[in-house]
Short mmCIF file of C-alpha atoms in Angstrom, two decimals:
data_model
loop_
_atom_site.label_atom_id
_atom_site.label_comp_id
_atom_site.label_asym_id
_atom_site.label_seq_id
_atom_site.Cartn_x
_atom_site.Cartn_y
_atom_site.Cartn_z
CA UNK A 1 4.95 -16.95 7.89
CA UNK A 2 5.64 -13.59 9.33
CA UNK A 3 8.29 -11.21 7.96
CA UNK A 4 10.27 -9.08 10.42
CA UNK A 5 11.25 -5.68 10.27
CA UNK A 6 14.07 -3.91 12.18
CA UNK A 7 14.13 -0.20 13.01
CA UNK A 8 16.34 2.01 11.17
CA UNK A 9 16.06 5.21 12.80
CA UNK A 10 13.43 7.30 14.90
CA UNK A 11 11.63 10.29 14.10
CA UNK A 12 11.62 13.42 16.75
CA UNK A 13 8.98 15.60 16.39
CA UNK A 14 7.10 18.33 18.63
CA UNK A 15 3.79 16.25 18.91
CA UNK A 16 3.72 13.73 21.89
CA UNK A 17 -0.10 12.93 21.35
CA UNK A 18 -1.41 11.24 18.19
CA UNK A 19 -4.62 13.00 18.69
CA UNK A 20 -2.57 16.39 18.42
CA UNK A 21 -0.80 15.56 15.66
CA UNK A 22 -1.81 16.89 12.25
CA UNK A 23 -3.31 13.50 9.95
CA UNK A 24 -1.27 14.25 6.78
CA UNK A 25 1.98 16.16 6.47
CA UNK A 26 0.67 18.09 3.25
CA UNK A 27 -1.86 19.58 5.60
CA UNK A 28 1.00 20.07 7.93
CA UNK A 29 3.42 21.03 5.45
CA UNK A 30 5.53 23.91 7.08
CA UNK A 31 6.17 22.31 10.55
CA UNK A 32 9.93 20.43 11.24
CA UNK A 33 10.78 17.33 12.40
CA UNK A 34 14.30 15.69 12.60
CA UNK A 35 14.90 11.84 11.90
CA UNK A 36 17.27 10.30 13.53
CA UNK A 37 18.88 7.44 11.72
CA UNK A 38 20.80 4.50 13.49
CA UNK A 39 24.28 5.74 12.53
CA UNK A 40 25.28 2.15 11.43
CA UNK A 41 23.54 3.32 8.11
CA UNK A 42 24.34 6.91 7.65
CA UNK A 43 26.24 5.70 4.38
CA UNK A 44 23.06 4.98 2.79
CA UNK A 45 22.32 8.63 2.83
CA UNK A 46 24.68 9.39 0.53
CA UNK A 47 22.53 11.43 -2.57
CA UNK A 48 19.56 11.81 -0.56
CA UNK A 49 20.38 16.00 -0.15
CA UNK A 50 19.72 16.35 -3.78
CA UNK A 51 16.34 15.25 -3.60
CA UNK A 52 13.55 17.81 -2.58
CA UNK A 53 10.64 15.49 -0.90
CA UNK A 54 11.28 11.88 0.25
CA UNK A 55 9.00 8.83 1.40
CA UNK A 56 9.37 8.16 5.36
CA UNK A 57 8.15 4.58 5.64
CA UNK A 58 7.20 4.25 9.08
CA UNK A 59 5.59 1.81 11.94
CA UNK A 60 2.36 3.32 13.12
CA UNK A 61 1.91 0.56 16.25
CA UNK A 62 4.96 1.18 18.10
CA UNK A 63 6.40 1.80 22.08
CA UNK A 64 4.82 5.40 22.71
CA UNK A 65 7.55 7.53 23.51
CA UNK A 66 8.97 8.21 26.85
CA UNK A 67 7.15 10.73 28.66
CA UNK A 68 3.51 10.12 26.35
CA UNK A 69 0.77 10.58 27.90
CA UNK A 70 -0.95 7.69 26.29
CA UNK A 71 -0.86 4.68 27.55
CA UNK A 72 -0.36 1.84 25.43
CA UNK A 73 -4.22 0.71 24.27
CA UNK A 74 -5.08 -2.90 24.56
CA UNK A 75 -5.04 -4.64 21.22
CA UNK A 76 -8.35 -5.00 19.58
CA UNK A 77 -9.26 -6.81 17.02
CA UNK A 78 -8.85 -4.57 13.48
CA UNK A 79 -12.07 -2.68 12.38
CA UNK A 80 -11.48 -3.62 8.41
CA UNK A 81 -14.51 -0.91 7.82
CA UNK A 82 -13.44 2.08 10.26
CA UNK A 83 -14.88 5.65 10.09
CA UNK A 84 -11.73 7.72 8.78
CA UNK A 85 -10.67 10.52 11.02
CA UNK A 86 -11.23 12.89 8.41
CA UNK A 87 -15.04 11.52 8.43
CA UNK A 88 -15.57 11.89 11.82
CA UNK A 89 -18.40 14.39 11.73
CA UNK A 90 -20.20 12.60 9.17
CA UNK A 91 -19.45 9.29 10.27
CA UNK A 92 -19.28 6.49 7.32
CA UNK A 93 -17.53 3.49 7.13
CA UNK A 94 -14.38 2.89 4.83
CA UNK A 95 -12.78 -0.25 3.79
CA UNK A 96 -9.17 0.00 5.11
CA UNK A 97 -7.73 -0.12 2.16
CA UNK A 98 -8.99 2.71 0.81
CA UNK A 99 -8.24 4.89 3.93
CA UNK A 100 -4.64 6.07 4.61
CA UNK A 101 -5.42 5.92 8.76
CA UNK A 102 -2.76 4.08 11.15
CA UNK A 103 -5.12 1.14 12.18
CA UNK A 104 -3.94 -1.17 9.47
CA UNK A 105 -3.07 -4.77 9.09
CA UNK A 106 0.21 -3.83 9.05
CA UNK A 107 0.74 -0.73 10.53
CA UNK A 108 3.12 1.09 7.96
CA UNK A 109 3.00 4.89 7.17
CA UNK A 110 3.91 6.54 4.56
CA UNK A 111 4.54 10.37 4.73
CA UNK A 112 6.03 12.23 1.88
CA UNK A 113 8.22 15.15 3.79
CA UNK A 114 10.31 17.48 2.32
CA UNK A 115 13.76 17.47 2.74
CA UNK A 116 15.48 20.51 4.61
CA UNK A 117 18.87 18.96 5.43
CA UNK A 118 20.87 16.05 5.91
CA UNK A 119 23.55 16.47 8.53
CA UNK A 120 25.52 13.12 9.03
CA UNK A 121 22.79 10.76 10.45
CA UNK A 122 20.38 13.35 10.86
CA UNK A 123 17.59 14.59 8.17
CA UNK A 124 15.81 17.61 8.99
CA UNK A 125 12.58 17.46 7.82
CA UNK A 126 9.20 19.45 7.04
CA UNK A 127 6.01 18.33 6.79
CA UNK A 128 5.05 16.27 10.07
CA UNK A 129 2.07 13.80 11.01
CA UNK A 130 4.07 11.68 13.27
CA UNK A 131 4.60 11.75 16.83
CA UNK A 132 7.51 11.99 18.51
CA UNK A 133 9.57 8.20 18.84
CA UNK A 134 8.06 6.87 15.13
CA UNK A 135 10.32 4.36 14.49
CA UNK A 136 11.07 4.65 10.43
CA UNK A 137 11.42 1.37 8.68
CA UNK A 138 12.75 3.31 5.53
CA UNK A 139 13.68 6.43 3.44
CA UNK A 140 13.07 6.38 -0.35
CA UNK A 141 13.41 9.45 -2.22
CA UNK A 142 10.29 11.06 -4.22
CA UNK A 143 10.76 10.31 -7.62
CA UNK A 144 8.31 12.61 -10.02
CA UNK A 145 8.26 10.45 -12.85
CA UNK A 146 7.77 7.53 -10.78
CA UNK A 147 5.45 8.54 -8.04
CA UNK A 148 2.30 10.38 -9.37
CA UNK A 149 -0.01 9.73 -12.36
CA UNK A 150 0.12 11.15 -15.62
CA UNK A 151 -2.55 13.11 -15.18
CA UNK A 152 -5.61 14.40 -12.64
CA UNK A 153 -7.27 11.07 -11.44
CA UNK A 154 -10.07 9.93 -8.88
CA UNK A 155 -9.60 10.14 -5.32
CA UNK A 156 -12.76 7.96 -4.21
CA UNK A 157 -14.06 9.53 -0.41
CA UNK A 158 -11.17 12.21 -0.79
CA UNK A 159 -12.99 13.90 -3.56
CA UNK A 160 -15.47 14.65 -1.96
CA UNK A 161 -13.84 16.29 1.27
CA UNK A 162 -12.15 19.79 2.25
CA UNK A 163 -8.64 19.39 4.20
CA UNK A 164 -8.54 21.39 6.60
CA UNK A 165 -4.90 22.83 7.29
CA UNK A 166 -3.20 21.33 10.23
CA UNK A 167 -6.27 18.92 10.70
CA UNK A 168 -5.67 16.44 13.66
CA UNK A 169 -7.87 13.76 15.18
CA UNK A 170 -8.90 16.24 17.67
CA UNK A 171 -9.64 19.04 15.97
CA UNK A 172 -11.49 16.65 13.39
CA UNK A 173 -13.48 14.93 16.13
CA UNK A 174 -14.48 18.06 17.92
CA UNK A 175 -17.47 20.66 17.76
CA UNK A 176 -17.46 22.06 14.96
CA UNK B 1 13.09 -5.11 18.64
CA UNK B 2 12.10 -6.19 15.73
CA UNK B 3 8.53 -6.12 14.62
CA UNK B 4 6.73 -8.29 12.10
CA UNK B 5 4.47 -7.88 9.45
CA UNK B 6 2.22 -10.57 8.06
CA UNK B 7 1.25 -10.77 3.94
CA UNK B 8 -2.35 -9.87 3.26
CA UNK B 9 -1.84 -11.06 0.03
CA UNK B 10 0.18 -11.92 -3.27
CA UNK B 11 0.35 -10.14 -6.87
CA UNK B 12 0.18 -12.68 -9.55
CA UNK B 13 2.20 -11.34 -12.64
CA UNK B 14 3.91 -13.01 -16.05
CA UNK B 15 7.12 -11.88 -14.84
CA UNK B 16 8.92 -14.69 -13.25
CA UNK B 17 12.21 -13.65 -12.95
CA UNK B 18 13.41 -10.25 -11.39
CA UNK B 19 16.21 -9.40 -13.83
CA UNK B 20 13.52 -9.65 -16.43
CA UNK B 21 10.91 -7.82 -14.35
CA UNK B 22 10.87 -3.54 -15.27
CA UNK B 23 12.53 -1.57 -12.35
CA UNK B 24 9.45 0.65 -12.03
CA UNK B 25 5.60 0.28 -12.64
CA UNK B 26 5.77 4.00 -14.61
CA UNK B 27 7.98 2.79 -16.78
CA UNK B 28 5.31 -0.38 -17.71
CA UNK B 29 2.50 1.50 -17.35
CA UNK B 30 -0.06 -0.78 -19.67
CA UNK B 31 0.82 -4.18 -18.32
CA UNK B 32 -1.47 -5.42 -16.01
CA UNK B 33 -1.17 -7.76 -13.01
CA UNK B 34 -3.54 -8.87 -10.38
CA UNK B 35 -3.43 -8.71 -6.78
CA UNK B 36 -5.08 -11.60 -4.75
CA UNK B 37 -5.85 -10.59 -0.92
CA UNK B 38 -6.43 -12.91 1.27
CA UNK B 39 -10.33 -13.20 1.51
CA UNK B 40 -10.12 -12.30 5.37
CA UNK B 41 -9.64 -9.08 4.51
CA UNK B 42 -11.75 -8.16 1.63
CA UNK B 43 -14.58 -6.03 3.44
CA UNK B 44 -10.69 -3.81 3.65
CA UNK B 45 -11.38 -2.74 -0.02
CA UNK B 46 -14.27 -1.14 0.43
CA UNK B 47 -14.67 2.00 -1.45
CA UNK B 48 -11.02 1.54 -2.96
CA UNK B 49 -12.57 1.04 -6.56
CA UNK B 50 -13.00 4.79 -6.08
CA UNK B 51 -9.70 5.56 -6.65
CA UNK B 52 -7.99 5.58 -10.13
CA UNK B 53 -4.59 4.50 -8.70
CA UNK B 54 -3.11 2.68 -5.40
CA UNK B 55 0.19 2.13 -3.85
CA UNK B 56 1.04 -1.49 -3.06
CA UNK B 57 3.53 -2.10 -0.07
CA UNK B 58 5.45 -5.07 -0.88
CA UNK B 59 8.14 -7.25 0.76
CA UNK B 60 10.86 -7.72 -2.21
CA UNK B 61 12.60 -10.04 -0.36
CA UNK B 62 10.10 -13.55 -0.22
CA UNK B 63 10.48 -17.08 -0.81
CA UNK B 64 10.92 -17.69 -4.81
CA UNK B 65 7.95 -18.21 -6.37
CA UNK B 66 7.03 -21.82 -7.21
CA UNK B 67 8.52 -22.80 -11.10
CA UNK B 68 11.17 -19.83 -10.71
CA UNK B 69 14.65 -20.46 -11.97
CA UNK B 70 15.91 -18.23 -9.64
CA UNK B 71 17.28 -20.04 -6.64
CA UNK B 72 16.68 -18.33 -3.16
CA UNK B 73 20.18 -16.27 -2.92
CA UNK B 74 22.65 -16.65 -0.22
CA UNK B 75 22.09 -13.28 2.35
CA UNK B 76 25.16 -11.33 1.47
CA UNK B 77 25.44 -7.82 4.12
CA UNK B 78 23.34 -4.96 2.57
CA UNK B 79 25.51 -2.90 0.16
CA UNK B 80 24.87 0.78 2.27
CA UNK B 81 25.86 2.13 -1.32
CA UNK B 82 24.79 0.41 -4.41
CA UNK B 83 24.99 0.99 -7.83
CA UNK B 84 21.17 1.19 -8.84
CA UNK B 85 19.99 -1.07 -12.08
CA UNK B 86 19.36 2.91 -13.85
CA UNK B 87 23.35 3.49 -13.44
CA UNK B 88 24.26 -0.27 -14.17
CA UNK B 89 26.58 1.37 -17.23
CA UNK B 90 27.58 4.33 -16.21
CA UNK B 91 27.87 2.82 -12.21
CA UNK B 92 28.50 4.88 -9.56
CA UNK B 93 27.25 4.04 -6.31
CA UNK B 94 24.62 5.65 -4.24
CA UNK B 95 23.26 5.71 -0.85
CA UNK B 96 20.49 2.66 -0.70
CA UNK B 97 18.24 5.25 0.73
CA UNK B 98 18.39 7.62 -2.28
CA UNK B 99 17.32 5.12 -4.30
CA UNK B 100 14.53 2.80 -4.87
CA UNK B 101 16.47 -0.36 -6.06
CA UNK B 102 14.91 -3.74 -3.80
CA UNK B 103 17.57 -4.45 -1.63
CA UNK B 104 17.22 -2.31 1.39
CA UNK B 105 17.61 -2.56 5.15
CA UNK B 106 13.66 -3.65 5.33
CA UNK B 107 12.93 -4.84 1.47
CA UNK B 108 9.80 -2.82 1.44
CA UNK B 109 8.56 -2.09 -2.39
CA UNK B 110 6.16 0.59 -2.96
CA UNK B 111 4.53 0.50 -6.40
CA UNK B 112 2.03 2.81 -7.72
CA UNK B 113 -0.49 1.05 -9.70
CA UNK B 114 -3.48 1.98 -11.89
CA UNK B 115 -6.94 0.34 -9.88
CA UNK B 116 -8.14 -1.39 -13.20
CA UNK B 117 -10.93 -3.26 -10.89
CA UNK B 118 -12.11 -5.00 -7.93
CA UNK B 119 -13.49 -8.00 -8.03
CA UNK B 120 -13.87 -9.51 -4.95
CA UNK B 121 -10.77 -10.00 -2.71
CA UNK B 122 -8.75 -9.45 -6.44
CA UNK B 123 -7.98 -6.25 -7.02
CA UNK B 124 -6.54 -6.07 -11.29
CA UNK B 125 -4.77 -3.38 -12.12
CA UNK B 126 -2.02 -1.67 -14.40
CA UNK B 127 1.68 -1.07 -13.63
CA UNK B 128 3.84 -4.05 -13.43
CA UNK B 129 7.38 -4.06 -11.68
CA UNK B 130 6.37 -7.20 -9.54
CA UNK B 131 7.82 -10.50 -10.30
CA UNK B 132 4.86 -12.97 -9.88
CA UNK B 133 4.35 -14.13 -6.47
CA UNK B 134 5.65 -11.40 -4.58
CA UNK B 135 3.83 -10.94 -0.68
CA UNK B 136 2.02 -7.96 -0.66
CA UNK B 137 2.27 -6.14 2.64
CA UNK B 138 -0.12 -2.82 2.56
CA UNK B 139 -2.66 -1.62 0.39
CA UNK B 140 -3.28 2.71 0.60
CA UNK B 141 -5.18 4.22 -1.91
CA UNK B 142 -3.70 7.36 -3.92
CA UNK B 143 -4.61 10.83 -2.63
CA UNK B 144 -2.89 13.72 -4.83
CA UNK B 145 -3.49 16.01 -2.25
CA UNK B 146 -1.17 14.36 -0.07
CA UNK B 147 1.43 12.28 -2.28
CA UNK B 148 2.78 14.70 -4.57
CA UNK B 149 4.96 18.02 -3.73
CA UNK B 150 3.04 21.20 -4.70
CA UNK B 151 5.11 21.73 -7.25
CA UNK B 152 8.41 20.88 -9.55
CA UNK B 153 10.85 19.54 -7.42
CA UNK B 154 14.35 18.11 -7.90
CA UNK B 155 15.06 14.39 -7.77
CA UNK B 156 18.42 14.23 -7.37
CA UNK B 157 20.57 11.70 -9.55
CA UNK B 158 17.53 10.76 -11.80
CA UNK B 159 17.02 14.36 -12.77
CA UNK B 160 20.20 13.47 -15.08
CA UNK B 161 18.69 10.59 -16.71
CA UNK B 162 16.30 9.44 -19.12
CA UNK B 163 14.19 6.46 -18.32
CA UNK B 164 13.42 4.02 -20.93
CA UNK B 165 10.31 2.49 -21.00
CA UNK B 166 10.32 -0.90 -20.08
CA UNK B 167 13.42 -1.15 -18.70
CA UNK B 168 14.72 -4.27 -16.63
CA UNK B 169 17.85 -4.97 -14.89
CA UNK B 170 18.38 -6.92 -17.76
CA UNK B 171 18.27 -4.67 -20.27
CA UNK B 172 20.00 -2.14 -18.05
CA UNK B 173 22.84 -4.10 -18.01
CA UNK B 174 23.41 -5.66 -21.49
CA UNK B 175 25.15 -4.23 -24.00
CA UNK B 176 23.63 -0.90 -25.48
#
């Protein structure tokens, strides 16, 4: 039995291509981004301003924005071993679950962006890897002693891996 | 429009009831649970036993599981600003989205949990603020390069408060 989810806001942002816009926003950490929330819940942002970085939980399969230039792709059938974007050049496969790319079961992000200002049912963010339209399922705020590990861990395939600055799908797909 | 997400799987726990259940996995670090994914997707954990810790995407909001007292709760509308279980005796309410309590616009948990091992389409692991049974909705492996601010960074209302291992909405809530 299915769940459903319902949109709570929608996240504007200067990329209109996913291919342009940077994978991760701690490798896109300066650039801004403004979320707008459906101002039927602008109450529930009451506390968020005194947190530094929050969680933007958001669905990665949506309508493409007005004015995209991509049109929406025909739905195939999930690759459960896809070639990561960061990967590209050196093409290996990757259990989904251990990748943190959009093509998932169920397409949820999750983007840790800092928090720059919450104006009514506005937050102006930094830190963007999602294109303009994003419709945000939620907004939880980065808790330290909650949301890392104790210490230095393992990072499987990550490990291994320079991130590039500002890396995109593009850039990571292109000639070197 | 809503959209809809399906469970790729359910974390089996000894916690049956949520009041009993601790209100974060850091705070029940050693206790160990195990995920069971539906076998259609277990080529989706390839390479994930590579990582040292995980976030699990839940949906905090399922049918009961079977042999829980607890029955299914009338829908009441969302509380915009609740008191979270971690204020339950000093209460003062706060915007839902500044906190990380279950009952949210889309009941979306996300738990970070230790990747004890995979085994097949089980994945064990240790971190328990899951009450047994609940739908698991997303799988991402941890990255520390992306899911932790470079440095310290204030978390708002829980920078005032010390968190007791172990705690539970029950024990958050009793008498001191």
């Amino acid at each position: 039995v299915p769940f459903s989810v319902s949109i709570i806001g929608v996240v504007r942002t200067d990329r209109t291509t996913t291919v342009d816009t940077p994978v991760q926003a701690a490798l896109n950490p300066d650039e801004e981004g403004v979320l707008e929330l459906d101002p039927a819940y602008v109450d529930g942002l009451d506390g968020l301003a005194g947190f530094d970085y929050a969680w933007l939980l958001t669905w990665l399969d949506g309508p493409a924005p007005a004015g995209a230039e991509e049109p929406p792709e025909p739905r195939e059938p999930l690759n459960l071993r896809p070639v990561p974007f960061l990967l590209a050049r050196r093409p290996r496969p990757i259990g989904v679950f251990a990748t943190r790319g959009p093509r998932r079961v169920n397409p949820i992000g999750l983007s840790l962006v800092r928090v720059v200002a919450v104006e009514g049912a506005l937050i102006r963010f930094a830190g963007v890897d999602l294109v303009d339209g994003t419709p945000v399922l939620d907004i939880k705020p980065y808790v330290g002693a909650f949301d890392g590990p104790p210490g230095p861990v393992r990072c499987g395939w990550f490990d291994e891996l320079a991130l590039p600055p500002g890396a995109t799908p593009a850039s990571l797909s292109g000639p070197e």
